[in-house]
Amino acid sequence: MEDPPPAFSADRRHAVLKPPADSEAIRPEPAELFRDNPVSLSTLRELEGQSVLAAGQFSFNQVVELCKLSAILEKIEVWPFHPLDGKIAVTAFFEASTRTRTSFESAILRLDGKIISIADGSTTGQAKGESLQDIGEMFNAYADVIIMRHTKTEAPQQILENLRIPLINAGNGSGEHPTQALADWYALLKWNPRLAEPYRRGTPKLNLGILGTPGSMRAVKSFLLMALLFKDHIRKVTVISEMADPFGEEVTEKLKAAGISYQVTNDVREHLPTLDVIYMNSIAFLGDSYKNMDSRFKLTAESPLKESAVILHPLARLDELDTSLDKTSHNLYFSQAHGAVFVRQALLMSVLGRLKALPSFVNLEDPES
Amino acid sequence: MEDPPPAFSADRRHAVLKPPADSEAIRPEPAELFRDNPVSLSTLRELEGQSVLAAGQFSFNQVVELCKLSAILEKIEVWPFHPLDGKIAVTAFFEASTRTRTSFESAILRLDGKIISIADGSTTGQAKGESLQDIGEMFNAYADVIIMRHTKTEAPQQILENLRIPLINAGNGSGEHPTQALADWYALLKWNPRLAEPYRRGTPKLNLGILGTPGSMRAVKSFLLMALLFKDHIRKVTVISEMADPFGEEVTEKLKAAGISYQVTNDVREHLPTLDVIYMNSIAFLGDSYKNMDSRFKLTAESPLKESAVILHPLARLDELDTSLDKTSHNLYFSQAHGAVFVRQALLMSVLGRLKALPSFVNLEDPES
Amino acid sequence: MEDPPPAFSADRRHAVLKPPADSEAIRPEPAELFRDNPVSLSTLRELEGQSVLAAGQFSFNQVVELCKLSAILEKIEVWPFHPLDGKIAVTAFFEASTRTRTSFESAILRLDGKIISIADGSTTGQAKGESLQDIGEMFNAYADVIIMRHTKTEAPQQILENLRIPLINAGNGSGEHPTQALADWYALLKWNPRLAEPYRRGTPKLNLGILGTPGSMRAVKSFLLMALLFKDHIRKVTVISEMADPFGEEVTEKLKAAGISYQVTNDVREHLPTLDVIYMNSIAFLGDSYKNMDSRFKLTAESPLKESAVILHPLARLDELDTSLDKTSHNLYFSQAHGAVFVRQALLMSVLGRLKALPSFVNLEDPES
């Protein structure tokens, strides 16, 4: 796509997302993903009407095309085209999360959709014992898509017994958090666009690291399961943790079957400097409880990081990820947070079948037209 | 009204409200109510600017025309006509109810109106002792209509001391729940459209039953008070309850004056099989407390129901209404829940004086045009 | 501005703001402020992109022009011009306040803007220890303006370390409440339009009084700091309080430097009858605690008020301001509450740079056109 017409350029709005002048935080140029590289609408149309429950449901092509569309949505003002006109989303946060809820709500509002907001499950019928099956039947009449976070891992499966509109899983107990994984990989694809292409022999492969022992595993689990799509670009996954087997067989078996070397260690000092991408988890936010964290698992500007290493963290954070890293070139986590809104926009437009709202100046490959 | 032009047909959206193929749950065809039967706009205009406080405030004609309009709103996409453009509703749920609040919010958003949402009274000035009179004066400047649920029966009367915009009562203490009654009778009118016409001698009359001992009487009370409008079609009201006089004189005197036979009994086994319509109350949801319920007052697929009997239940439910009934032809309660959104749309369009937004292909009788 | 074209007159909507026929409460005519008195757009453009943190940041001209624009917004329907189209505001009420939050939300919705609502801080990451700095960075990607209330005085300064979109302070600990001060002075300017002009010798000056000992000082502090702009019209400020020095040096030094006489006394009986404007604070609403209040500091219709005295109170109130005053000509507090919505509209249009949305029939002075 060429630069969008000035009237629809989001450059002014995006100026606020640029790090301040004295910061070296990474802010990759989204256009790298779609310049001379049209978005395949036929691939995105595969998502129409689909629920989004797990990282593993996406194909490599779907992730790449979603990221290309996200990059376009970063660069243009899309609300004048009213993509979600007439569509209603329920943000059903039975497990409260202001960050994730407001991220989704921003995505929906920028697309000119409408929202019914349930910010907290404690005053709902759910809290009094109403079944998720009944809530699913009810939601059929209220909205066009449900975005749900719940403390119970089986919640999506229960609500889908009766729900007949798409469900987007925003976190289910110790299950998954697929849109967070999309945001994570969107940040990585912008940082290193070669990940979106077939691996070329001789290109350096990445060492991914997971730092800390997450009590709530779902964001990291989804991240690793989506990493399988990029397996050819990954040499090794190193989990730096006090636990012997934090992720269980589901994840470790898949990583091994994909040919990715996998190691669990508690030796931060030896392994941290080998990592290209460090995924740090919101360790402190475990539902309503807190864990005391060994200071070895904190990152600061003094940590022995590879010079080119980048850090991902789904945020919110306490002190496991020190603010001294915010202005360094290791900081990919602010870009990751900002990009999450656009990834959710791309996903909603695809799931709700509103890709046709994209303006004609956007570079699309559309066999139907 | 003929079938709406395809562009405005809601059939695609409504497909999700159809029960699954293996279900016999009742899904009446809304068009039965308005085919060859134009909606009387002059009747609905009587509601303009009115507050909605009690079931008994509606005339038979107003209920029938509201149901006809609701049926039309089930069949067409109305948001392209922006009926509530520029209008703001406050959903003031001092007593929290996610189900009812989200039902109203869906109704408003489908009409392209706007919402200020108060989901929970515990953090409001009300909780700290601010008077409802003062809140009414404040709301005059914020919105065009207030939808309020409150734990106190006298709340509507108090807020209306100063409120000078319409108030829709979404439940007041042990008072009434008039929009629930409208949803209940809308479901019954779709199931049996003859209820909307004068009674013809020889037609079977209905035996209505109320099952269980509601601690919070307001939904059932409103249902029975609205039943008075259909008295010629009703033979008897049987209340199956452990209490001797659950509804008090207000209701029983009116039923008697209307010529409806009325009995209170605790003999489920004898009376349940005589009932045509069984109204089951959300027995378990009594504010924040729960009652242990005698299992005689639960309904399951094994209960001795008349073959053609239909069940209403305002939901949410615990186990008093067993899921084994969901796929039977006794299940009118899912249709009842779905229809509530359209009834609330019809009411809001009428109260806010926006009937003129209805498109010209809708079959209306309008002396003013 | 001449009367607006009938289609855009807000007279019908505003009818509900008129006090009932048996009331003598003050309802000043907004048009007095702008008749033959065009709004200076160049003055209001100075506010574009600015955060609103403290009463003292506004110049006299800015306050007067904001009040003139507010008066216009009281008289016309502005939503057909979609002033905030495409703009998103977050109402971030880490300290809950239904009144102030819904006032802002009404302002935004009447301007056709969109809202992400955080009604209560207790379920947010903030409650769990997430820093306001991180929340600021997050908000950069979600919205175009943040409206925040917080229990901590230093909250605006903390969030502004990373927030790069405008912040409107809706109350910060014991700091300020600048939009409340704007609403207060808007009510006073409508009541006495001469305050908007240079003081003319011989005109009576005002005696302002502050009644009661506020635990939470911010609304009164902002009111007094904005009073400095009108110093030539003010003879004296009398604080009737049990405390010796309720406002501290910051305020008292500034009042003295402005030549305004300042006295603190606990003698209600002697001083109350001298006051022209009595500012009564929401004494009872001190976070979650209550103070027992000496009945000397309550106002009722029996209080020895000057006949022409007017009362301001930011509301909510308990019994410190008796309802017996509501229908008297001392009641300026209802007008104050109603006007707050329009002042917030004027401020948002200016801060978000959307003054060009004003229709051409509005009387504007615009050097740029």
Short mmCIF file of C-alpha atoms in Angstrom, two decimals, chain B:
data_model
loop_
_atom_site.label_atom_id
_atom_site.label_comp_id
_atom_site.label_asym_id
_atom_site.label_seq_id
_atom_site.Cartn_x
_atom_site.Cartn_y
_atom_site.Cartn_z
CA MET B 1 -46.41 -6.05 6.29
CA GLU B 2 -45.00 -7.95 3.41
CA ASP B 3 -41.61 -9.44 3.85
CA PRO B 4 -39.17 -6.54 4.33
CA PRO B 5 -36.77 -5.69 1.50
CA PRO B 6 -33.84 -8.13 1.73
CA ALA B 7 -31.39 -5.42 2.74
CA PHE B 8 -33.39 -4.81 5.90
CA SER B 9 -34.42 -8.33 6.72
CA ALA B 10 -33.15 -9.50 10.09
CA ASP B 11 -33.40 -13.13 9.07
CA ARG B 12 -29.63 -13.64 9.07
CA ARG B 13 -29.20 -12.14 12.52
CA HIS B 14 -32.22 -14.02 13.77
CA ALA B 15 -30.94 -17.33 12.58
CA VAL B 16 -28.92 -17.47 15.81
CA LEU B 17 -32.11 -17.23 17.84
CA LYS B 18 -33.56 -20.38 16.26
CA PRO B 19 -33.24 -23.36 18.53
CA PRO B 20 -30.81 -26.01 17.25
CA ALA B 21 -32.19 -28.60 14.82
CA ASP B 22 -32.60 -31.25 17.51
CA SER B 23 -34.69 -28.98 19.73
CA GLU B 24 -38.46 -28.73 19.88
CA ALA B 25 -38.39 -25.48 21.85
CA ILE B 26 -41.04 -23.08 20.74
CA ARG B 27 -40.00 -20.31 18.39
CA PRO B 28 -43.17 -18.66 17.19
CA GLU B 29 -43.19 -16.74 13.93
CA PRO B 30 -43.41 -13.04 14.84
CA ALA B 31 -45.06 -12.15 11.52
CA GLU B 32 -48.29 -13.82 12.64
CA LEU B 33 -48.89 -10.78 14.82
CA PHE B 34 -48.71 -8.16 12.13
CA ARG B 35 -49.44 -9.87 8.82
CA ASP B 36 -52.43 -8.05 7.33
CA ASN B 37 -52.63 -6.20 10.63
CA PRO B 38 -51.10 -2.73 10.53
CA VAL B 39 -49.66 -1.25 13.71
CA SER B 40 -51.75 1.61 15.05
CA LEU B 41 -49.41 4.53 15.50
CA SER B 42 -52.08 6.62 17.18
CA THR B 43 -52.29 4.05 19.97
CA LEU B 44 -48.53 3.98 20.43
CA ARG B 45 -48.34 7.77 20.42
CA GLU B 46 -50.35 7.71 23.64
CA LEU B 47 -47.15 6.45 25.28
CA GLU B 48 -44.99 9.37 24.22
CA GLY B 49 -43.34 11.03 27.21
CA GLN B 50 -44.93 8.58 29.64
CA SER B 51 -43.11 6.85 32.43
CA VAL B 52 -43.52 3.07 32.61
CA LEU B 53 -44.08 2.13 36.23
CA ALA B 54 -46.69 -0.60 36.50
CA ALA B 55 -48.29 -3.29 34.39
CA GLY B 56 -51.75 -1.90 35.04
CA GLN B 57 -51.04 1.41 33.29
CA PHE B 58 -51.32 -0.15 29.84
CA SER B 59 -54.58 -0.57 27.96
CA PHE B 60 -55.29 -3.74 26.02
CA ASN B 61 -54.78 -1.84 22.76
CA GLN B 62 -51.41 -0.46 23.91
CA VAL B 63 -50.14 -3.92 24.84
CA VAL B 64 -51.31 -5.42 21.56
CA GLU B 65 -49.84 -2.63 19.42
CA LEU B 66 -46.55 -2.76 21.38
CA CYS B 67 -46.40 -6.51 20.70
CA LYS B 68 -47.11 -5.99 17.00
CA LEU B 69 -44.34 -3.41 16.79
CA SER B 70 -42.02 -5.75 18.71
CA ALA B 71 -42.75 -8.47 16.18
CA ILE B 72 -41.85 -6.12 13.33
CA LEU B 73 -38.64 -5.15 15.11
CA GLU B 74 -37.79 -8.87 15.33
CA LYS B 75 -38.07 -9.16 11.55
CA ILE B 76 -36.24 -6.07 10.34
CA GLU B 77 -32.87 -4.43 10.83
CA VAL B 78 -33.88 -1.09 12.25
CA TRP B 79 -30.50 0.48 13.08
CA PRO B 80 -30.00 1.83 9.51
CA PHE B 81 -32.89 4.17 10.30
CA HIS B 82 -31.23 5.38 13.51
CA PRO B 83 -34.44 5.55 15.54
CA LEU B 84 -32.86 6.80 18.76
CA ASP B 85 -30.28 9.05 17.13
CA GLY B 86 -29.28 11.78 19.55
CA LYS B 87 -31.07 10.16 22.50
CA ILE B 88 -29.32 9.16 25.71
CA ALA B 89 -30.59 6.58 28.21
CA VAL B 90 -29.19 6.07 31.69
CA THR B 91 -29.35 2.46 32.87
CA ALA B 92 -29.39 3.10 36.61
CA PHE B 93 -29.12 -0.28 38.31
CA PHE B 94 -28.86 0.57 41.97
CA GLU B 95 -29.86 -3.05 42.42
CA ALA B 96 -27.52 -4.87 40.08
CA SER B 97 -28.91 -7.14 37.38
CA THR B 98 -26.64 -7.93 34.53
CA ARG B 99 -29.35 -9.75 32.58
CA THR B 100 -31.91 -6.95 32.65
CA ARG B 101 -29.37 -4.18 32.24
CA THR B 102 -27.74 -5.81 29.21
CA SER B 103 -31.16 -6.57 27.70
CA PHE B 104 -32.07 -2.87 27.85
CA GLU B 105 -28.62 -1.82 26.63
CA SER B 106 -28.90 -4.16 23.65
CA ALA B 107 -32.33 -2.71 22.84
CA ILE B 108 -30.99 0.86 22.98
CA LEU B 109 -27.86 0.12 20.95
CA ARG B 110 -29.80 -1.70 18.20
CA LEU B 111 -31.85 1.51 17.93
CA ASP B 112 -28.64 3.56 17.66
CA GLY B 113 -29.24 5.33 20.95
CA LYS B 114 -26.56 6.04 23.54
CA ILE B 115 -26.10 4.76 27.06
CA ILE B 116 -24.73 5.98 30.37
CA SER B 117 -24.37 2.85 32.46
CA ILE B 118 -24.59 2.56 36.25
CA ALA B 119 -24.16 -1.15 36.83
CA ASP B 120 -24.02 -1.26 40.60
CA GLY B 121 -25.30 1.04 43.30
CA SER B 122 -22.67 0.32 45.89
CA THR B 123 -20.22 3.03 44.81
CA THR B 124 -22.79 5.72 44.14
CA GLY B 125 -23.82 8.69 46.23
CA GLN B 126 -27.07 6.78 46.70
CA ALA B 127 -25.15 4.26 48.75
CA LYS B 128 -23.83 7.12 50.86
CA GLY B 129 -27.23 8.60 51.52
CA GLU B 130 -27.87 10.92 48.60
CA SER B 131 -31.59 11.23 47.99
CA LEU B 132 -33.31 9.85 44.92
CA GLN B 133 -35.01 13.24 44.59
CA ASP B 134 -31.60 14.86 44.04
CA ILE B 135 -30.57 12.12 41.65
CA GLY B 136 -33.76 12.79 39.67
CA GLU B 137 -32.91 16.49 39.38
CA MET B 138 -29.40 15.57 38.19
CA PHE B 139 -30.63 13.09 35.62
CA ASN B 140 -32.79 15.80 34.00
CA ALA B 141 -29.60 17.29 32.57
CA TYR B 142 -27.90 14.06 31.55
CA ALA B 143 -30.31 12.06 29.47
CA ASP B 144 -33.66 11.63 27.74
CA VAL B 145 -34.91 8.55 29.58
CA ILE B 146 -33.96 6.72 32.75
CA ILE B 147 -34.19 2.96 33.21
CA MET B 148 -33.97 2.21 36.91
CA ARG B 149 -33.90 -0.85 39.13
CA HIS B 150 -33.81 -0.30 42.88
CA THR B 151 -34.14 -2.33 46.04
CA LYS B 152 -36.72 0.08 47.46
CA THR B 153 -40.34 -0.14 46.41
CA GLU B 154 -40.79 3.62 46.80
CA ALA B 155 -37.80 4.49 44.62
CA PRO B 156 -39.73 5.42 41.44
CA GLN B 157 -42.07 7.68 43.39
CA GLN B 158 -39.11 9.39 45.06
CA ILE B 159 -37.09 9.99 41.93
CA LEU B 160 -40.18 11.25 40.11
CA GLU B 161 -40.55 14.09 42.61
CA ASN B 162 -37.92 15.91 40.57
CA LEU B 163 -37.32 13.79 37.44
CA ARG B 164 -39.02 15.39 34.45
CA ILE B 165 -37.99 12.91 31.76
CA PRO B 166 -39.58 9.45 31.38
CA LEU B 167 -38.67 6.75 33.88
CA ILE B 168 -38.84 3.08 32.95
CA ASN B 169 -39.13 0.93 36.05
CA ALA B 170 -36.89 -2.15 35.69
CA GLY B 171 -37.90 -3.46 39.11
CA ASN B 172 -38.61 -1.66 42.36
CA GLY B 173 -38.29 -3.61 45.60
CA SER B 174 -41.44 -5.68 46.01
CA GLY B 175 -43.34 -3.50 43.60
CA GLU B 176 -43.49 -4.25 39.89
CA HIS B 177 -41.46 -5.15 36.80
CA PRO B 178 -43.69 -3.94 33.97
CA THR B 179 -41.33 -4.49 31.03
CA GLN B 180 -40.91 -8.10 32.13
CA ALA B 181 -44.70 -8.48 32.01
CA LEU B 182 -44.68 -7.03 28.49
CA ALA B 183 -42.00 -9.57 27.50
CA ASP B 184 -44.05 -12.36 29.07
CA TRP B 185 -47.25 -11.43 27.24
CA TYR B 186 -45.36 -10.81 23.99
CA ALA B 187 -44.18 -14.41 24.16
CA LEU B 188 -47.73 -15.59 24.86
CA LEU B 189 -49.23 -13.50 22.05
CA LYS B 190 -46.76 -14.90 19.55
CA TRP B 191 -47.51 -18.42 20.79
CA ASN B 192 -51.26 -17.84 20.63
CA PRO B 193 -52.16 -14.82 18.45
CA ARG B 194 -55.85 -15.23 19.26
CA LEU B 195 -55.11 -13.64 22.64
CA ALA B 196 -54.73 -10.35 20.75
CA GLU B 197 -58.30 -10.50 19.49
CA PRO B 198 -61.66 -10.41 21.24
CA TYR B 199 -62.57 -13.74 22.80
CA ARG B 200 -64.77 -15.92 20.64
CA ARG B 201 -67.23 -18.08 22.47
CA GLY B 202 -66.34 -21.73 22.27
CA THR B 203 -62.61 -21.13 22.11
CA PRO B 204 -60.77 -22.94 24.89
CA LYS B 205 -59.82 -20.68 27.77
CA LEU B 206 -56.42 -20.84 29.42
CA ASN B 207 -55.51 -22.17 32.82
CA LEU B 208 -52.58 -20.10 34.05
CA GLY B 209 -50.40 -21.40 36.84
CA ILE B 210 -47.82 -19.72 39.03
CA LEU B 211 -45.33 -22.21 40.42
CA GLY B 212 -43.28 -21.70 43.52
CA THR B 213 -43.17 -19.23 46.30
CA PRO B 214 -41.42 -16.15 45.12
CA GLY B 215 -39.71 -14.11 47.74
CA SER B 216 -39.45 -11.27 45.29
CA MET B 217 -42.95 -10.96 43.93
CA ARG B 218 -42.65 -8.17 41.51
CA ALA B 219 -42.24 -9.99 38.16
CA VAL B 220 -45.12 -12.35 38.87
CA LYS B 221 -47.29 -9.57 40.23
CA SER B 222 -46.83 -7.54 37.05
CA PHE B 223 -47.53 -10.64 34.97
CA LEU B 224 -50.83 -11.26 36.74
CA LEU B 225 -51.89 -7.62 36.63
CA MET B 226 -51.28 -7.56 32.87
CA ALA B 227 -53.21 -10.82 32.59
CA LEU B 228 -56.33 -8.83 33.54
CA LEU B 229 -56.27 -7.36 30.01
CA PHE B 230 -56.76 -10.84 28.62
CA LYS B 231 -59.32 -11.92 31.18
CA ASP B 232 -61.85 -13.19 28.69
CA HIS B 233 -59.31 -15.73 27.49
CA ILE B 234 -58.47 -16.96 30.98
CA ARG B 235 -60.48 -19.47 32.94
CA LYS B 236 -58.43 -19.77 36.07
CA VAL B 237 -55.25 -18.73 37.84
CA THR B 238 -53.78 -21.41 40.09
CA VAL B 239 -50.95 -20.49 42.42
CA ILE B 240 -49.01 -23.55 43.54
CA SER B 241 -47.25 -22.40 46.65
CA GLU B 242 -46.47 -23.17 50.27
CA MET B 243 -47.83 -19.78 51.25
CA ALA B 244 -51.51 -19.25 51.90
CA ASP B 245 -51.81 -15.82 50.30
CA PRO B 246 -48.69 -15.00 48.37
CA PHE B 247 -49.96 -12.05 46.41
CA GLY B 248 -52.14 -10.22 48.81
CA GLU B 249 -55.42 -8.49 48.21
CA GLU B 250 -54.40 -6.06 45.50
CA VAL B 251 -53.93 -8.86 43.00
CA THR B 252 -56.54 -11.34 44.22
CA GLU B 253 -59.33 -8.75 44.39
CA LYS B 254 -58.61 -7.59 40.86
CA LEU B 255 -58.55 -11.13 39.52
CA LYS B 256 -61.87 -11.84 41.17
CA ALA B 257 -63.41 -8.61 39.93
CA ALA B 258 -62.34 -9.60 36.42
CA GLY B 259 -64.19 -12.88 36.73
CA ILE B 260 -61.06 -15.03 36.81
CA SER B 261 -61.22 -18.01 39.10
CA TYR B 262 -58.34 -17.95 41.58
CA GLN B 263 -56.96 -20.68 43.80
CA VAL B 264 -53.89 -21.13 45.98
CA THR B 265 -52.81 -24.71 46.63
CA ASN B 266 -49.71 -26.65 47.55
CA ASP B 267 -50.80 -29.74 45.66
CA VAL B 268 -48.48 -29.79 42.69
CA ARG B 269 -49.36 -33.29 41.62
CA GLU B 270 -53.06 -32.59 41.24
CA HIS B 271 -52.90 -29.18 39.61
CA LEU B 272 -49.79 -29.12 37.46
CA PRO B 273 -51.37 -31.32 34.73
CA THR B 274 -54.30 -28.91 34.37
CA LEU B 275 -52.22 -25.91 33.43
CA ASP B 276 -51.80 -24.49 29.93
CA VAL B 277 -49.28 -21.79 30.88
CA ILE B 278 -46.92 -22.27 33.81
CA TYR B 279 -45.18 -19.17 35.08
CA MET B 280 -42.16 -20.13 37.07
CA ASN B 281 -40.42 -17.49 39.11
CA SER B 282 -36.70 -16.89 39.62
CA ILE B 283 -37.16 -18.27 43.06
CA ALA B 284 -33.54 -18.53 43.94
CA PHE B 285 -32.58 -14.99 43.18
CA LEU B 286 -33.90 -13.11 46.13
CA GLY B 287 -31.62 -10.14 46.38
CA ASP B 288 -28.44 -11.69 47.71
CA SER B 289 -30.00 -14.58 49.61
CA TYR B 290 -31.04 -18.05 48.60
CA LYS B 291 -33.95 -20.14 49.65
CA ASN B 292 -33.85 -23.85 49.92
CA MET B 293 -36.54 -25.07 47.66
CA ASP B 294 -38.77 -28.00 48.13
CA SER B 295 -38.16 -30.33 45.22
CA ARG B 296 -41.89 -30.64 44.63
CA PHE B 297 -41.71 -27.18 43.11
CA LYS B 298 -39.10 -27.99 40.54
CA LEU B 299 -39.97 -28.68 36.93
CA THR B 300 -38.19 -31.28 34.88
CA ALA B 301 -38.94 -33.23 31.71
CA GLU B 302 -40.47 -35.85 34.00
CA SER B 303 -42.99 -33.45 35.56
CA PRO B 304 -46.64 -34.29 34.82
CA LEU B 305 -47.27 -31.47 32.35
CA LYS B 306 -50.17 -31.21 29.93
CA GLU B 307 -48.76 -32.07 26.50
CA SER B 308 -49.47 -28.61 25.11
CA ALA B 309 -48.40 -26.73 28.24
CA VAL B 310 -45.85 -23.95 27.88
CA ILE B 311 -43.45 -22.68 30.53
CA LEU B 312 -42.47 -19.08 31.16
CA HIS B 313 -39.57 -18.16 33.42
CA PRO B 314 -38.01 -14.68 33.57
CA LEU B 315 -34.57 -16.27 34.17
CA ALA B 316 -31.92 -16.35 35.62
CA ARG B 317 -32.59 -19.81 36.98
CA LEU B 318 -30.82 -22.23 39.23
CA ASP B 319 -32.21 -25.74 39.31
CA GLU B 320 -35.90 -25.03 39.78
CA LEU B 321 -36.33 -25.26 35.99
CA ASP B 322 -34.35 -28.22 34.79
CA THR B 323 -32.36 -28.08 31.55
CA SER B 324 -34.04 -31.34 30.49
CA LEU B 325 -36.99 -29.13 29.48
CA ASP B 326 -34.91 -26.88 27.20
CA LYS B 327 -35.36 -28.96 24.06
CA THR B 328 -38.99 -29.84 24.67
CA SER B 329 -41.99 -28.10 23.17
CA HIS B 330 -42.80 -26.79 26.66
CA ASN B 331 -39.91 -24.35 26.39
CA LEU B 332 -41.37 -20.93 25.74
CA TYR B 333 -38.86 -19.32 28.14
CA PHE B 334 -36.04 -18.95 25.62
CA SER B 335 -38.42 -17.19 23.20
CA GLN B 336 -39.56 -15.08 26.17
CA ALA B 337 -35.98 -14.04 26.93
CA HIS B 338 -35.11 -13.27 23.32
CA GLY B 339 -38.32 -11.32 22.76
CA ALA B 340 -37.67 -9.06 25.76
CA VAL B 341 -35.11 -7.09 23.75
CA PHE B 342 -37.63 -6.30 21.01
CA VAL B 343 -40.37 -5.36 23.45
CA ARG B 344 -37.98 -2.93 25.12
CA GLN B 345 -37.12 -1.48 21.69
CA ALA B 346 -40.81 -0.97 20.89
CA LEU B 347 -41.40 0.67 24.26
CA LEU B 348 -38.40 3.02 23.93
CA MET B 349 -39.36 4.11 20.42
CA SER B 350 -42.85 4.89 21.66
CA VAL B 351 -41.91 6.63 24.91
CA LEU B 352 -39.23 8.70 23.17
CA GLY B 353 -41.56 9.67 20.33
CA ARG B 354 -39.44 8.15 17.56
CA LEU B 355 -42.05 6.06 15.73
CA LYS B 356 -41.62 8.28 12.68
CA ALA B 357 -38.21 6.61 12.17
CA LEU B 358 -39.93 3.42 11.08
CA PRO B 359 -39.28 2.82 7.41
CA SER B 360 -42.07 3.18 4.88
CA PHE B 361 -42.21 -0.50 4.02
CA VAL B 362 -43.50 -1.23 7.53
CA ASN B 363 -47.26 -1.69 7.65
CA LEU B 364 -48.49 1.19 9.77
CA GLU B 365 -51.85 2.81 10.32
CA ASP B 366 -51.11 6.46 10.80
CA PRO B 367 -53.97 8.96 10.82
CA GLU B 368 -51.45 11.79 10.92
CA SER B 369 -49.91 10.98 7.54
#
